[in-house]
Structure formats: C-alpha cells, structure tokens
XYZ file of C-alpha atoms in Angstrom:
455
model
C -176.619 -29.813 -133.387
C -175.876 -28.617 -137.178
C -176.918 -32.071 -138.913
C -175.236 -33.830 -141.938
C -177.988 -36.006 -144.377
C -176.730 -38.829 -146.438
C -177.396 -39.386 -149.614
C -177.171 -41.960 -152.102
C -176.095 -39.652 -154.955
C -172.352 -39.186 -153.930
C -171.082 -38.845 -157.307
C -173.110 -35.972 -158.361
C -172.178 -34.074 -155.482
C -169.772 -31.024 -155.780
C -166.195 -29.904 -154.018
C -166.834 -30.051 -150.260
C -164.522 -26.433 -148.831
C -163.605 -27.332 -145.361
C -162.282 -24.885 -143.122
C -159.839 -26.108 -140.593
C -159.070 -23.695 -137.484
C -156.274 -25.162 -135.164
C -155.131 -24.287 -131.566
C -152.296 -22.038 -131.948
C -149.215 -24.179 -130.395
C -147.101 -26.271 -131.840
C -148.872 -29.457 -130.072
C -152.636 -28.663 -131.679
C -150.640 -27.285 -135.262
C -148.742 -30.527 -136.076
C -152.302 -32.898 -135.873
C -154.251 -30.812 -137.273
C -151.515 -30.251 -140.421
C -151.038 -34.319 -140.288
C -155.311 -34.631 -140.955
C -154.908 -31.172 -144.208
C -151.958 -33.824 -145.245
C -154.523 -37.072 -145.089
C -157.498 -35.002 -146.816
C -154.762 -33.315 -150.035
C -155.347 -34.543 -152.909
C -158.658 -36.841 -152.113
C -161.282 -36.159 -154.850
C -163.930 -33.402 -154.603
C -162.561 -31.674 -150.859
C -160.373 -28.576 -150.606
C -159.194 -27.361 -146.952
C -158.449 -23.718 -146.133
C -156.402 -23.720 -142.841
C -156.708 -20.655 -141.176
C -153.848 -19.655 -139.057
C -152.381 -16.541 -137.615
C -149.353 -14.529 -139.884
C -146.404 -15.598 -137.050
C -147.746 -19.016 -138.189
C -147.985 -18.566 -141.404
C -144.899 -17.693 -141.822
C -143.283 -20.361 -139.078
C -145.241 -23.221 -141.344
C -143.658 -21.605 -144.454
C -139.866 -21.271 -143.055
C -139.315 -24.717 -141.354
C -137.376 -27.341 -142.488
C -139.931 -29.676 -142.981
C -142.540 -27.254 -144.882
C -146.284 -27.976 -145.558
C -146.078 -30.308 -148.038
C -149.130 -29.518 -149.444
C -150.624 -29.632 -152.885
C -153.434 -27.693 -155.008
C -156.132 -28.355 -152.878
C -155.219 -27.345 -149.610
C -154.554 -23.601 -148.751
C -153.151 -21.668 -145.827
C -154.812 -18.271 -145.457
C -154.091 -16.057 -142.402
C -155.218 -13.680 -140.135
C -153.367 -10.725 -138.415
C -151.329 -11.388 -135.317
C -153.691 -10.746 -132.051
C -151.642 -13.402 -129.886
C -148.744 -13.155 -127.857
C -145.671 -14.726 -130.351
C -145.592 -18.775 -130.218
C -142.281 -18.328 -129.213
C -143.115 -17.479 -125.831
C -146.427 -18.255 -125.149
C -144.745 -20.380 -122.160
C -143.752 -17.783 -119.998
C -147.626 -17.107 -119.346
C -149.981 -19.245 -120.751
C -152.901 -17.887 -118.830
C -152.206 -14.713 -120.979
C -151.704 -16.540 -123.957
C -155.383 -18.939 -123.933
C -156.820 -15.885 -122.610
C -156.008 -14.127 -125.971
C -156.827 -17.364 -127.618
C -160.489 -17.192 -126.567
C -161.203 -13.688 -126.560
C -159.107 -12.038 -129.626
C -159.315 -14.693 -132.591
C -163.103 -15.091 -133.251
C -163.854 -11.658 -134.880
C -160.807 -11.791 -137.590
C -161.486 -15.715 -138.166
C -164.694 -14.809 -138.832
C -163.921 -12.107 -141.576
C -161.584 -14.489 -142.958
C -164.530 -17.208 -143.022
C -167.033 -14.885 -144.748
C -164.867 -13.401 -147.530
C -163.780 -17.470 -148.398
C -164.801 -17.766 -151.968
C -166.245 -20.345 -152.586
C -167.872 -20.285 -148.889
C -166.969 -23.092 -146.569
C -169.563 -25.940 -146.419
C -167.915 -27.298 -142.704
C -165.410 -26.109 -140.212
C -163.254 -28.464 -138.628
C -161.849 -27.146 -135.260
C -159.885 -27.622 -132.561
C -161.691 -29.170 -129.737
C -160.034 -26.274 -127.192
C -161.906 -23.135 -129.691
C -165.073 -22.893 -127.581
C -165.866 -19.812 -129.747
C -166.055 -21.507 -132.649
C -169.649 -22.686 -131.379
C -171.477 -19.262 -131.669
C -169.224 -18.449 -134.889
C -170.705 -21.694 -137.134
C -173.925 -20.963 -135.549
C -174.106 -17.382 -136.734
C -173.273 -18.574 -140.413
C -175.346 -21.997 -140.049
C -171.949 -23.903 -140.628
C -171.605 -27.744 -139.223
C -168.458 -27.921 -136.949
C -166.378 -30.714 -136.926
C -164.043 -31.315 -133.037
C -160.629 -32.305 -133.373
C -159.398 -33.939 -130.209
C -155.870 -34.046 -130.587
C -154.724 -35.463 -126.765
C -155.353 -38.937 -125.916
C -158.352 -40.827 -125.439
C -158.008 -41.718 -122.028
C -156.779 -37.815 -121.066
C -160.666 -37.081 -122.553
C -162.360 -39.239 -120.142
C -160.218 -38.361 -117.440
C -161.318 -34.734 -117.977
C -164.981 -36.316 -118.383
C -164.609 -37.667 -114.932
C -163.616 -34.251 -113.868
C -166.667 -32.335 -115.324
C -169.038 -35.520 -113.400
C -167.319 -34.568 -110.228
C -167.421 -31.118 -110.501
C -171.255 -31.254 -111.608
C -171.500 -33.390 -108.430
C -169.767 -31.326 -106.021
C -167.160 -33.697 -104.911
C -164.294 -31.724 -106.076
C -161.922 -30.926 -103.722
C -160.967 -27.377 -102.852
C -157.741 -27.314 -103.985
C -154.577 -29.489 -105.949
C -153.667 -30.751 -102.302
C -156.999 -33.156 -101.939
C -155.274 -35.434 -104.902
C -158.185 -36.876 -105.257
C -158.099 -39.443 -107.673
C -159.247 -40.121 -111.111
C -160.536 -43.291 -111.160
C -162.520 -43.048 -114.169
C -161.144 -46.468 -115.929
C -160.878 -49.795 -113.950
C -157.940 -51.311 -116.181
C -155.612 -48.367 -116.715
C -153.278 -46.583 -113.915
C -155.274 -43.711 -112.158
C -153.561 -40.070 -112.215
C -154.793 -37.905 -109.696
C -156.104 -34.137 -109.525
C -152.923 -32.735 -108.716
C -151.375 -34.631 -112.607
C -153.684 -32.114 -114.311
C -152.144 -29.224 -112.621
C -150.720 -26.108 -114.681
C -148.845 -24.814 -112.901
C -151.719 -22.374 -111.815
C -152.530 -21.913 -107.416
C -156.073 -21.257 -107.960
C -157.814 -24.445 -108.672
C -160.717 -22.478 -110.226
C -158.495 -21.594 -113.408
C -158.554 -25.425 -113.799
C -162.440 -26.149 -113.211
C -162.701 -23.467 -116.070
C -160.196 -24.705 -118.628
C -161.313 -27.895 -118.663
C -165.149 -27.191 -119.003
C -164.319 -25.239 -122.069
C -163.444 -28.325 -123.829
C -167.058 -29.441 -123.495
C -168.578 -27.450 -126.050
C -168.488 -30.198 -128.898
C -170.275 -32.542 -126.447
C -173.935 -31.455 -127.973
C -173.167 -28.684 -130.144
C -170.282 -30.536 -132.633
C -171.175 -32.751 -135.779
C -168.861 -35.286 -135.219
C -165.639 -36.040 -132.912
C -162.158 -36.651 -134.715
C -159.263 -37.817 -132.344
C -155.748 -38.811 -133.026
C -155.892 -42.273 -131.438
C -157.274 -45.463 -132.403
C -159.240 -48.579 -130.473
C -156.019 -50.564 -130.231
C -153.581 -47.992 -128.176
C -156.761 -47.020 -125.858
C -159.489 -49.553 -126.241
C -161.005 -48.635 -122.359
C -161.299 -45.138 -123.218
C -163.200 -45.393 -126.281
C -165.301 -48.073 -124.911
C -166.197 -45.857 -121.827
C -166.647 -42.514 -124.517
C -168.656 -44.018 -126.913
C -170.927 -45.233 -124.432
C -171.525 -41.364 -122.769
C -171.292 -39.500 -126.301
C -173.744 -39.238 -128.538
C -172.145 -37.589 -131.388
C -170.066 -39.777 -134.308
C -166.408 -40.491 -133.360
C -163.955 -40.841 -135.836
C -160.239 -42.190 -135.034
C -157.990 -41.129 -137.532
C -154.784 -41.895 -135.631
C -152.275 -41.841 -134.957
C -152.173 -38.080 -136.962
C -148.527 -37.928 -137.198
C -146.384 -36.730 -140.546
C -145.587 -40.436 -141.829
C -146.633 -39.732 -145.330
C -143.413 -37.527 -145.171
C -141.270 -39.794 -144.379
C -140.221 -41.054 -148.284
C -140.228 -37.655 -149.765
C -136.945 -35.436 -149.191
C -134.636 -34.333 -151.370
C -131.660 -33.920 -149.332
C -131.033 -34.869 -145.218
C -129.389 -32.507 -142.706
C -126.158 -32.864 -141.270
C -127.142 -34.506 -137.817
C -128.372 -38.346 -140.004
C -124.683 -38.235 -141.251
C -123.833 -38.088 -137.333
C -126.421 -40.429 -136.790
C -125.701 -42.616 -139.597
C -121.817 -43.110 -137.933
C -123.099 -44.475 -134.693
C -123.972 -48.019 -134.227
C -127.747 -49.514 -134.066
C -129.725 -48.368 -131.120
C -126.204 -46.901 -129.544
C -128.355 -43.357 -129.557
C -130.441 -41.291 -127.378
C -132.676 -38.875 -128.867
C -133.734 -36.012 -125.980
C -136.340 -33.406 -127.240
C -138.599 -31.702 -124.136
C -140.775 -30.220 -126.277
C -141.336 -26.393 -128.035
C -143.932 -25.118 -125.786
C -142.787 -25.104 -122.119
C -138.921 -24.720 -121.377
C -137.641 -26.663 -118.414
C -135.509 -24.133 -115.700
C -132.022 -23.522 -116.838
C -131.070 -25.673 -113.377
C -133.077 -28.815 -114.600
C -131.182 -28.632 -118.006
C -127.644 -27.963 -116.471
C -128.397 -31.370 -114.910
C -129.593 -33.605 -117.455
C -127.149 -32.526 -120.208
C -124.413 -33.075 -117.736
C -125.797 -36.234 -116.738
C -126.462 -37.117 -120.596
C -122.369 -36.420 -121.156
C -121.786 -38.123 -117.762
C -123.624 -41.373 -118.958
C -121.235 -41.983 -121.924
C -123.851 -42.440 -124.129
C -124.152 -41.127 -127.613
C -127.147 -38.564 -127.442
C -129.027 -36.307 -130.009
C -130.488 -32.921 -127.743
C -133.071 -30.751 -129.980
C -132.742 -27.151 -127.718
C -132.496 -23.772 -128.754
C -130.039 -22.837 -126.501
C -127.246 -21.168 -128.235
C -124.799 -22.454 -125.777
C -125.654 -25.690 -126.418
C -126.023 -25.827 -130.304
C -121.828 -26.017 -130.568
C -120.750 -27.394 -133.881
C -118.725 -30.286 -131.386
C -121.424 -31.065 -129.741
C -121.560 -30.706 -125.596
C -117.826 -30.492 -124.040
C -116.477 -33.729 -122.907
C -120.216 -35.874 -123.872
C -120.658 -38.373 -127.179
C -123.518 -35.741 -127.927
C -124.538 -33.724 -130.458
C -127.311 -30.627 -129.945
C -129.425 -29.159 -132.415
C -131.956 -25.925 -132.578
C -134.408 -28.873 -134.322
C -135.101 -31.548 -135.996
C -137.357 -33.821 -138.433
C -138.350 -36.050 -135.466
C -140.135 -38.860 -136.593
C -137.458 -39.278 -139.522
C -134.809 -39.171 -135.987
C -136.649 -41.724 -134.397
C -136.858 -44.261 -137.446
C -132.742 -44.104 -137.279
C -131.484 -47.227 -136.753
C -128.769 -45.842 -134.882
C -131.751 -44.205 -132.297
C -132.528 -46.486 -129.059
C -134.497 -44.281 -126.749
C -136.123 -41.115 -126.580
C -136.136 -38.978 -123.457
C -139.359 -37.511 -123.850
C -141.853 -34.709 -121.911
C -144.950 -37.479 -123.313
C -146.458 -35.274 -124.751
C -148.751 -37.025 -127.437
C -147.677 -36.328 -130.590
C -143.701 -37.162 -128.915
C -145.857 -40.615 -127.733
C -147.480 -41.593 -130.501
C -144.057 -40.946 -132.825
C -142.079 -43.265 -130.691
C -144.991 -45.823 -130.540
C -144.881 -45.707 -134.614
C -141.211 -45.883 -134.891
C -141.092 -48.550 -131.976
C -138.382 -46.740 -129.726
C -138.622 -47.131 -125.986
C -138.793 -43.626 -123.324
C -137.663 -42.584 -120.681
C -140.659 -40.306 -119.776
C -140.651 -36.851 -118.051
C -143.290 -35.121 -117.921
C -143.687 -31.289 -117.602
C -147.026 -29.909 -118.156
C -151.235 -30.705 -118.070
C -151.744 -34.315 -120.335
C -147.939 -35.294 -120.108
C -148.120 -36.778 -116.799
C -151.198 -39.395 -117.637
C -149.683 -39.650 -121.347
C -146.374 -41.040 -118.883
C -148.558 -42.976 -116.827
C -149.383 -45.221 -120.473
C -146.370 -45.320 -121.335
C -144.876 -46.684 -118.568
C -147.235 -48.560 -116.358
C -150.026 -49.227 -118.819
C -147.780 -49.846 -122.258
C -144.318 -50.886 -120.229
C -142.236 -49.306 -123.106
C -140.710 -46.718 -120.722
C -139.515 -45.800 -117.373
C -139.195 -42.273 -115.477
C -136.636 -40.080 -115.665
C -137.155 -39.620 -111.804
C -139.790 -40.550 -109.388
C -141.686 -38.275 -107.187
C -139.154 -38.795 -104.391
C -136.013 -38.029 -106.423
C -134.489 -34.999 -106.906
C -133.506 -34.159 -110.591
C -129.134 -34.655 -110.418
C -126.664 -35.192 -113.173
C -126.055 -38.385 -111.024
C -129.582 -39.398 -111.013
C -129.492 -38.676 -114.965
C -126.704 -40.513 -115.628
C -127.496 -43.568 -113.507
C -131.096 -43.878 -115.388
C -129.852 -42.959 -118.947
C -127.270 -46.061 -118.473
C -129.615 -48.318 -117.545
C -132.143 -47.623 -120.038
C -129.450 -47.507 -122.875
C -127.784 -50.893 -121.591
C -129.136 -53.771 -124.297
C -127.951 -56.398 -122.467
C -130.581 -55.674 -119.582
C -132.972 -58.498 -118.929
C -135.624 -55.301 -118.314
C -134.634 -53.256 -121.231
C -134.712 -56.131 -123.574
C -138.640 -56.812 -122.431
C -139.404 -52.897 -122.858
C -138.160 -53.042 -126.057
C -139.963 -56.308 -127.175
C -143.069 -54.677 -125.933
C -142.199 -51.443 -128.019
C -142.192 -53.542 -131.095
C -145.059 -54.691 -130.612
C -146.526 -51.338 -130.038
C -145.039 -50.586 -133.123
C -147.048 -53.101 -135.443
C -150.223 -51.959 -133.419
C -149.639 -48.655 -134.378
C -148.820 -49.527 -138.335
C -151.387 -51.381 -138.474
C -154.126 -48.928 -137.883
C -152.344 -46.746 -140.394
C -153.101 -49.998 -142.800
C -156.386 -50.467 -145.038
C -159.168 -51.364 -142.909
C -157.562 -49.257 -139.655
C -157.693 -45.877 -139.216
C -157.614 -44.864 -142.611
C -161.372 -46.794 -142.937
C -162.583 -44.427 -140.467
C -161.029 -41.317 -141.908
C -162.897 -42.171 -145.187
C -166.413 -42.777 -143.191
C -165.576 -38.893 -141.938
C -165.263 -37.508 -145.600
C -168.501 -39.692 -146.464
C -170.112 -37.882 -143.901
C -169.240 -34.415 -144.662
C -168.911 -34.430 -148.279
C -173.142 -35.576 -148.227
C -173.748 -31.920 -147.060
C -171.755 -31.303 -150.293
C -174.853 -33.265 -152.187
C-alpha cells in the first residue's frame, strides 16, 4: 500500500492535482461529480476528471451542467465503450469493456497531465486502476459509491466464498446474514440477471482490490443512516475510511437562473398531492411492466410526475385520461424538495435513496437490478419510510398499481402519516451530517491526508 506521511508544515505545501476516474454509468458519474463539486474551489487542490468523449459531452449538454469552477477540469479519452445509452441491453458486454479497454488510454491521458497527478481517486469497481498507480508510483484513493451495508453484504460473500459454503447456484438463497440488527437479503437479491452464478463470484471479487492495495476508502454514507455497517467494516478494514455522504448535488440546489416548465406544473398542485416516478437511466423496465404502472398511475387519480424517455409518453398533456405529467428528465433532487411532491416511486437505487432521505419524501420502492433490492430492504423494513410496489407473490397489474399508489398517497392514513414522520426524521439525520462537524469534518480529514503528499 502507496503510503501518505503527515506533516506539520501544511502551509508550505503546494497544489495537490488529483485525478478522479469514475465508473462509466450514470449511478458511479453523479457521486463521483457530487465529491469534484465538494473539493472546487478548496485552497491548494485541482481535480482532473477523466471521462470518456460520449461523457464528456453528455456532462456538457444536460440541463443541470457541471457546475464547476477554475480548479476542476474534465479531460477525456476516446470512446472504447459501448454508448451509455444502452449499456443495459448487455451489461456483461459493457463491464467487460470497462475492465479490459479503458486502462491503456487513461493511462496516456494520466502521463501527458501537466502538472502530473500527485493521487488518483477511483471508483471502487476499476480493478485496473491497481497495476496503473502502481506502474507510475501514484497513491489511489476508493470511492465506494453504494451503501455501506451493500459493502459488507458483499464482504460476507467473499468470507463464504473463501470458505466454500457458497451454494451452487441463485436457487440455494442462502442468506446473508452478515448484520444481526438489519433485515437479511439473500443470494438470489444480488442477482443480475446473469444464469451462471460464476459471473457473480467474479464481479463481486473485483471490488476487493482497494482492500490492501488502496490509500484510503471514501463512501457516500455516513455513521447515522448505517451505523452497523460501519461498525462491522471498520472493525475488518485496515485502511482509513472517510464518509463524505450523502454525495448528492445539494450545493446546486440555490443556484439556477431560470426553472423548467414541469415546477410551474408542480407549483399548481397542492402540498404533497404529487407523485414523483423515476426508475432510473441505466436498466429499462419491459414495455409490459410500464404499460401497467402508468395505467395504474392514471388509474389511481393521483397527480404524478414520470421522468421516461419514451416518446409516447413525453405528450405535452401529459398521459391520456391520468392527472400526470411525463418528462424525458429532470433536476431530481430540486423535484423532490417541491412542496407539492409526496412520494417517490423509486428502483432504490442509492443515489434515488439518499435524495429522498435528504429531501424527506417517503417511497414506494421497486427494485430492479444488483444493490436495489437490499437498498429496498432499508428503506422499508430497516428505515420504515417506504413500502413495495409489489411483493414477491404479486404480479405487477395496473390494479395492483393503482391500489398501492392510493394508499401510499392517502394523508389521512394512520400508516402513511407514521412513514412520513419517520421520513422527517430521516431527513434531519441526513442534514445534519451535511452540517459542520458531520460529514463535511471527515471530507476535510481526507484532503488533510492527501494534500501531506503535496508537502
């Protein structure tokens, strides 16, 4: 392990040029953008963020743009990956070229940085950025951007695997029981969506690299949310561990010049009268599935915000014969600090979680892919700010939709009014580690840490 020295002459030492290498998909982008954000403009770093041209250009074009000042750059590297717009339809392809086609043009990028990077902060899923710091005797920094308790889960799963008590396929469910006060997923939660259960064993030991070759550990969470989890990985790592969550883009929130046409929408409908439904960018539910919840969203009565970029749904009225409105996107966080907005029907996944847990809005949780299902498992049976769109039993109906979208929605429930009691709470949790002396303390200890190798 590359090692960091302290010193006591911090204000002699000079501009600390951090590269930061994310995950290509939209779920690894967005934290990794939220901590560039958090380091701009703090005294004596710059950040290059390397990223491929399709991303480049998709960080560029958005709505909600970089925001970035002087001292953080985006440079980028030719495309070698299937487009971001469809890495869903085969994934397998997609981390495939991840691991085996980005290392040699990152790397030229790296070496022709001027002035040379002193660290590289990296997603915890680039196992090749190991032998690429090595070769240029760089410290690298892992950026864990799923939840804590996801990372022991998977921690359990290497211990059992190491063990031999895996089971020989998705069908053993054998559970995870790898925290005594939190509900247990199973094998078969972690599926995706792959038959052979040795693509599995495989992806997750890749995340283990940073385990005894990383500096230091960054996650977007914080002792609060997931107080277990930490507790249990602190104990088994050895490297430093720095929460910095929850990385989400609230520093955005006060600065924008003009608002799109869906918070004038929003703005006309009453206070908590709304139900925002996004599923995600990365894996598109079946054209049946999405049939049935619209038509259960316009059978429910309820008012209803849909981010999809189906062009049969994004109709300038809205969905025929529903209170609803669909657009190709949105700024979500800025959505789900509407007053008007009262639940989000959500795939968990945990940038979606932790934006709802900031702007203290209730979910109805369903889950699609890898980490969603345990991130649903917190949010409804560990947090008790959500319930399930359906349960294992239930097939997915318009009826079914309906039915559960009412209930949820209905403010005069005895049940609702406790979820969303508990989802204020949740709420002043999550501000508060944003707050001096929360997460904010331990992003500084980071930038102690690697701006001494800057000494």
């Amino acid at each position: 392990m590359d090692s960091i020295h302290p010193t006591e002459a911090a204000a002699a030492c000079r501009t600390c040029h951090i590269a930061a290498i994310p995950y290509p998909g939209r779920g690894h982008m967005n934290p990794m953008m939220n901590l560039c954000r958090l380091l701009d403009g703090r005294d004596n770093i710059t950040v290059t963020v390397i990223v491929t041209d399709e991303w480049l250009n998709l960080l560029s074009s958005e709505t909600s743009p970089p925001n970035l000042k002087s001292n953080v750059q985006l440079r980028s590297i030719p495309n070698v990956l299937p487009s971001e717009r469809s890495r869903g339809d085969n994934y397998t392809e997609f981390m495939n070229a991840v691991f085996t086609k980005m290392s040699e043009p990152v790397g030229c990028l790296l070496d022709g940085l001027d002035p040379p990077a002193d660290v590289v902060v990296a997603d915890a899923l680039l196992l090749w950025v190991v032998d690429l710091c090595k070769q240029r005797n760089l410290p690298v920094v892992a950026l864990w951007t799923e939840s804590a308790s996801v990372l022991w889960a998977l921690n359990t799963f290497e211990r059992l695997h190491a063990a031999g008590q895996l089971p020989a396929d998705f069908s053993g469910h054998k559970a995870l029981a790898y925290l005594p006060n939190v509900s247990t997923p199973r094998l078969a939660n972690f599926q995706m969506g792959a038959t052979d259960f040795d693509i599995l064993r495989s992806f997750v030991r890749k995340y283990y690299w940073f385990r005894t070759t990383a500096h230091s550990l960054i996650m977007s969470s914080f002792d609060e949310l997931e107080s277990s989890a930490m507790d249990e990985i602190r104990s088994e790592f050895s490297l430093p561990i720095y929460q910095v969550g929850p990385l989400i883009p609230h520093m955005l929130l006060p600065a924008i010049p003009s608002l799109p046409d869906y918070f004038s929408w929003l703005d006309s409908r009453p206070k908590s009268s709304v139900l925002y439904v996004s599923l995600g960018s990365f894996l598109p539910i079946s054209a049946s599935q999405m049939d049935e919840i619209v038509a259960g969203l316009a059978g429910s009565g309820i008012p209803f915000l849909l981010v999809s970029r189906d062009s049969k749904l994004c109709r300038p009225d809205g969905v025929e014969g529903s209170a609803g409105l669909v657009v190709p996107w949105c700024d979500q966080l800025r959505v789900l600090r509407h007053p008007s907005v009262g639940g989000f029907l959500t795939h968990c996944g945990w940038n979606s979680t932790l934006e709802a847990l900031y702007a203290g809005v209730p979910m109805i949780a369903f889950p699609l892919f890898w980490d969603q299902e345990p991130n649903s498992k917190l949010v409804v049976e560990e947090w008790g700010i959500g319930r399930r769109l359906k349960d294992k039993d239930e097939n997915l109906t318009s009826e079914l939709t309906a039915s559960k979208v009412k209930r949820f929605m209905d403010l005069d429930d005895e049940e609702s009014k406790c979820m969303r009691d508990r989802s204020e709470k949740m709420k002043e949790i999550c501000w508060e580690a944003l707050n001096a002396g929360g997460s904010s303390q331990n992003l500084q200890g980071f930038l102690d840490q690697i701006t001494n190798k800057c000494c």
